[in-house]
Amino acid sequence: MVVTAIPIENTNGESTTVCISTKEFDPQNMTRTGKCSNKYLSKRDDYSYTPGIEYHKLHSKNARFNDARKICIEEGGHLAIINSFAEERVLLGIYARTKTNQDQAYVGIHNFYSSDDWVTIFGDLIYKAGYSEWADSQPNNGDGGGVQNCATLYKTGKLNDVGCTCTFIGPFFCEIPEF
């Protein structure tokens, strides 16, 4: 589906935006805010969509956590936050279809604020987000020998803690929210 937003200015200098869609359109989609209703906006073709779970993409090009975060934002999303076992299965399916030599990929989880509090990139505790399944003996902060403040999802499932800058440079999942 393609949505085109056309701003129209009247003689008083006020404008309205008309949204034209190639699929399903109704008059309520016309607004004076200059924005089209989110439900009509098309998502990126390079993301996989699962109804009720969001749009996801696995970037196979390796990056550090912060660089990955910035790339996701540039694409209109954020690092993926796993909210359920169903969403984990979706990500694992994407992982299985994507060519990469890495066995884990960054997700939007970290413990920058406190070593005991793993939170999403939005600051929500991960157990409140709906998914907090760690691999055996994880998180372990590098068995005490390193600083591991970021989380990855193993290709086989479950979370792992890794270093955010030098110790792990890898693929990452982006997510665009479903509106």
Coordinates of C-alpha atoms in Angstrom, one line a residue:
M1 CA 0.0 0.0 0.0
V2 CA 1.2 3.5 -0.8
V3 CA 0.0 6.6 1.1
T4 CA 0.5 10.0 -0.3
A5 CA 0.1 13.1 1.9
I6 CA -0.8 16.2 0.1
P7 CA -0.7 19.5 2.0
I8 CA -3.3 22.0 0.6
E9 CA -3.1 25.7 1.6
N10 CA -6.2 27.9 1.4
T11 CA -6.2 31.7 0.8
N12 CA -6.0 32.4 4.6
G13 CA -2.7 30.7 4.8
E14 CA -4.1 27.7 6.7
S15 CA -3.4 24.3 5.4
T16 CA -4.9 20.8 5.6
T17 CA -3.4 17.5 4.6
V18 CA -5.3 15.1 2.4
C19 CA -4.1 11.5 2.5
I20 CA -4.5 9.3 -0.6
S21 CA -4.1 5.6 -0.3
T22 CA -3.9 2.9 -2.9
K23 CA -5.9 0.7 -0.5
E24 CA -8.7 1.2 2.1
F25 CA -9.3 4.9 2.6
D26 CA -11.9 6.8 4.5
P27 CA -12.7 10.5 5.2
Q28 CA -11.5 10.2 8.8
N29 CA -8.0 9.8 7.4
M30 CA -8.0 13.5 6.4
T31 CA -6.7 15.7 9.2
R32 CA -5.8 19.3 9.8
T33 CA -2.6 18.2 11.7
G34 CA -0.5 17.7 8.6
K35 CA -0.2 14.0 9.4
C36 CA -1.9 10.9 7.9
S37 CA -3.4 8.4 10.3
N38 CA -0.7 5.8 11.2
K39 CA -2.9 2.9 10.2
Y40 CA -2.6 4.0 6.6
L41 CA 1.2 4.5 6.5
S42 CA 3.1 1.8 4.7
K43 CA 6.1 0.2 6.4
R44 CA 9.5 -0.6 4.9
D45 CA 9.5 -3.4 2.5
D46 CA 12.7 -4.8 4.1
Y47 CA 10.9 -5.6 7.4
S48 CA 8.9 -8.7 8.1
Y49 CA 5.4 -8.1 9.5
T50 CA 3.7 -10.4 11.9
P51 CA 0.1 -9.3 12.9
G52 CA -0.1 -8.4 16.6
I53 CA 3.7 -8.6 17.0
E54 CA 5.2 -5.8 15.0
Y55 CA 7.6 -5.3 12.1
H56 CA 11.1 -6.7 12.4
K57 CA 14.4 -6.9 10.6
L58 CA 17.7 -8.6 11.3
H59 CA 20.6 -6.5 10.1
S60 CA 23.4 -9.0 9.3
K61 CA 26.0 -6.3 9.0
N62 CA 27.9 -6.2 12.4
A63 CA 27.6 -3.1 14.6
R64 CA 28.2 -2.0 18.2
F65 CA 25.1 -1.6 20.3
N66 CA 24.9 2.2 20.0
D67 CA 25.5 2.2 16.3
A68 CA 22.8 -0.5 15.9
R69 CA 20.4 1.7 18.0
K70 CA 21.1 4.7 15.7
I71 CA 20.5 2.6 12.5
C72 CA 17.1 1.4 13.9
I73 CA 16.1 4.9 14.7
E74 CA 17.1 6.1 11.2
E75 CA 14.8 3.4 9.8
G76 CA 11.9 4.7 11.8
G77 CA 12.1 2.1 14.6
H78 CA 14.2 1.0 17.5
L79 CA 16.2 -2.0 18.7
A80 CA 13.8 -4.9 19.0
I81 CA 12.2 -5.4 22.4
I82 CA 10.9 -9.0 23.0
N83 CA 7.5 -8.8 24.6
S84 CA 6.5 -12.5 24.5
F85 CA 7.6 -16.0 23.6
A86 CA 5.6 -15.6 20.4
E87 CA 7.8 -12.6 19.5
E88 CA 10.9 -14.5 20.3
R89 CA 9.8 -17.2 17.9
V90 CA 9.2 -14.6 15.2
L91 CA 12.7 -13.2 15.7
L92 CA 14.2 -16.7 15.6
G93 CA 12.4 -17.4 12.3
I94 CA 13.8 -14.3 10.8
Y95 CA 17.3 -15.3 12.2
A96 CA 17.0 -18.7 10.5
R97 CA 16.2 -17.0 7.1
T98 CA 19.0 -14.4 7.3
K99 CA 22.6 -15.2 6.3
T100 CA 25.0 -14.5 9.1
N101 CA 27.9 -16.3 10.8
Q102 CA 27.1 -14.9 14.2
D103 CA 25.1 -17.0 16.8
Q104 CA 23.6 -14.0 18.5
A105 CA 22.2 -10.5 17.7
Y106 CA 21.6 -7.4 19.7
V107 CA 18.2 -6.6 21.0
G108 CA 17.0 -3.5 22.9
I109 CA 17.9 -4.5 26.4
H110 CA 20.7 -3.2 28.7
N111 CA 21.6 -2.6 32.3
F112 CA 23.4 0.7 32.0
Y113 CA 21.7 2.1 35.1
S114 CA 22.2 -0.8 37.5
S115 CA 23.9 -4.1 37.1
D116 CA 20.9 -5.9 38.6
D117 CA 18.2 -4.1 36.5
W118 CA 17.9 -5.2 32.9
V119 CA 15.7 -2.8 31.1
T120 CA 14.4 -2.1 27.6
I121 CA 15.8 0.9 25.7
F122 CA 12.7 2.7 27.0
G123 CA 13.6 2.0 30.6
D124 CA 11.0 -0.7 31.3
L125 CA 12.2 -3.7 33.4
I126 CA 12.3 -6.6 31.0
Y127 CA 10.0 -8.8 33.1
K128 CA 7.4 -6.1 32.8
A129 CA 8.0 -6.0 29.0
G130 CA 6.9 -9.6 28.9
Y131 CA 10.1 -11.6 28.1
S132 CA 13.1 -12.2 30.5
E133 CA 14.3 -15.7 29.4
W134 CA 18.1 -15.9 29.9
A135 CA 20.3 -18.7 28.6
D136 CA 21.8 -21.0 31.2
S137 CA 24.1 -19.1 33.6
Q138 CA 23.2 -15.7 32.1
P139 CA 23.5 -12.9 32.7
N140 CA 26.9 -13.5 34.1
N141 CA 28.8 -10.2 33.3
G142 CA 31.6 -12.2 31.5
D143 CA 31.9 -14.6 34.5
G144 CA 32.9 -11.5 36.5
G145 CA 35.8 -10.7 34.2
G146 CA 34.2 -8.0 32.1
V147 CA 31.5 -5.5 31.8
Q148 CA 28.6 -6.8 29.9
N149 CA 25.8 -4.3 29.8
C150 CA 23.9 -5.2 26.6
A151 CA 21.8 -8.1 25.7
T152 CA 21.7 -10.3 22.6
L153 CA 19.3 -13.0 21.5
Y154 CA 20.9 -16.4 20.7
K155 CA 20.1 -17.9 17.3
T156 CA 18.7 -20.8 19.2
G157 CA 16.7 -18.6 21.6
K158 CA 17.1 -17.0 25.0
L159 CA 19.1 -13.9 26.1
N160 CA 22.8 -13.4 26.7
D161 CA 24.7 -10.5 28.2
V162 CA 27.6 -9.1 26.1
G163 CA 29.9 -6.0 26.0
C164 CA 28.3 -3.1 24.2
T165 CA 31.4 -1.7 22.5
C166 CA 34.5 -3.8 21.9
T167 CA 33.7 -7.4 23.0
F168 CA 30.7 -7.9 20.8
I169 CA 30.2 -6.4 17.4
G170 CA 27.4 -8.2 15.7
P171 CA 24.1 -8.3 13.9
F172 CA 21.0 -6.7 15.5
F173 CA 17.2 -6.7 15.3
C174 CA 15.3 -3.6 14.6
E175 CA 11.5 -3.2 15.3
I176 CA 9.0 -0.8 13.9
P177 CA 5.8 -0.6 16.1
E178 CA 2.5 -1.7 14.7
F179 CA 0.0 1.2 14.8

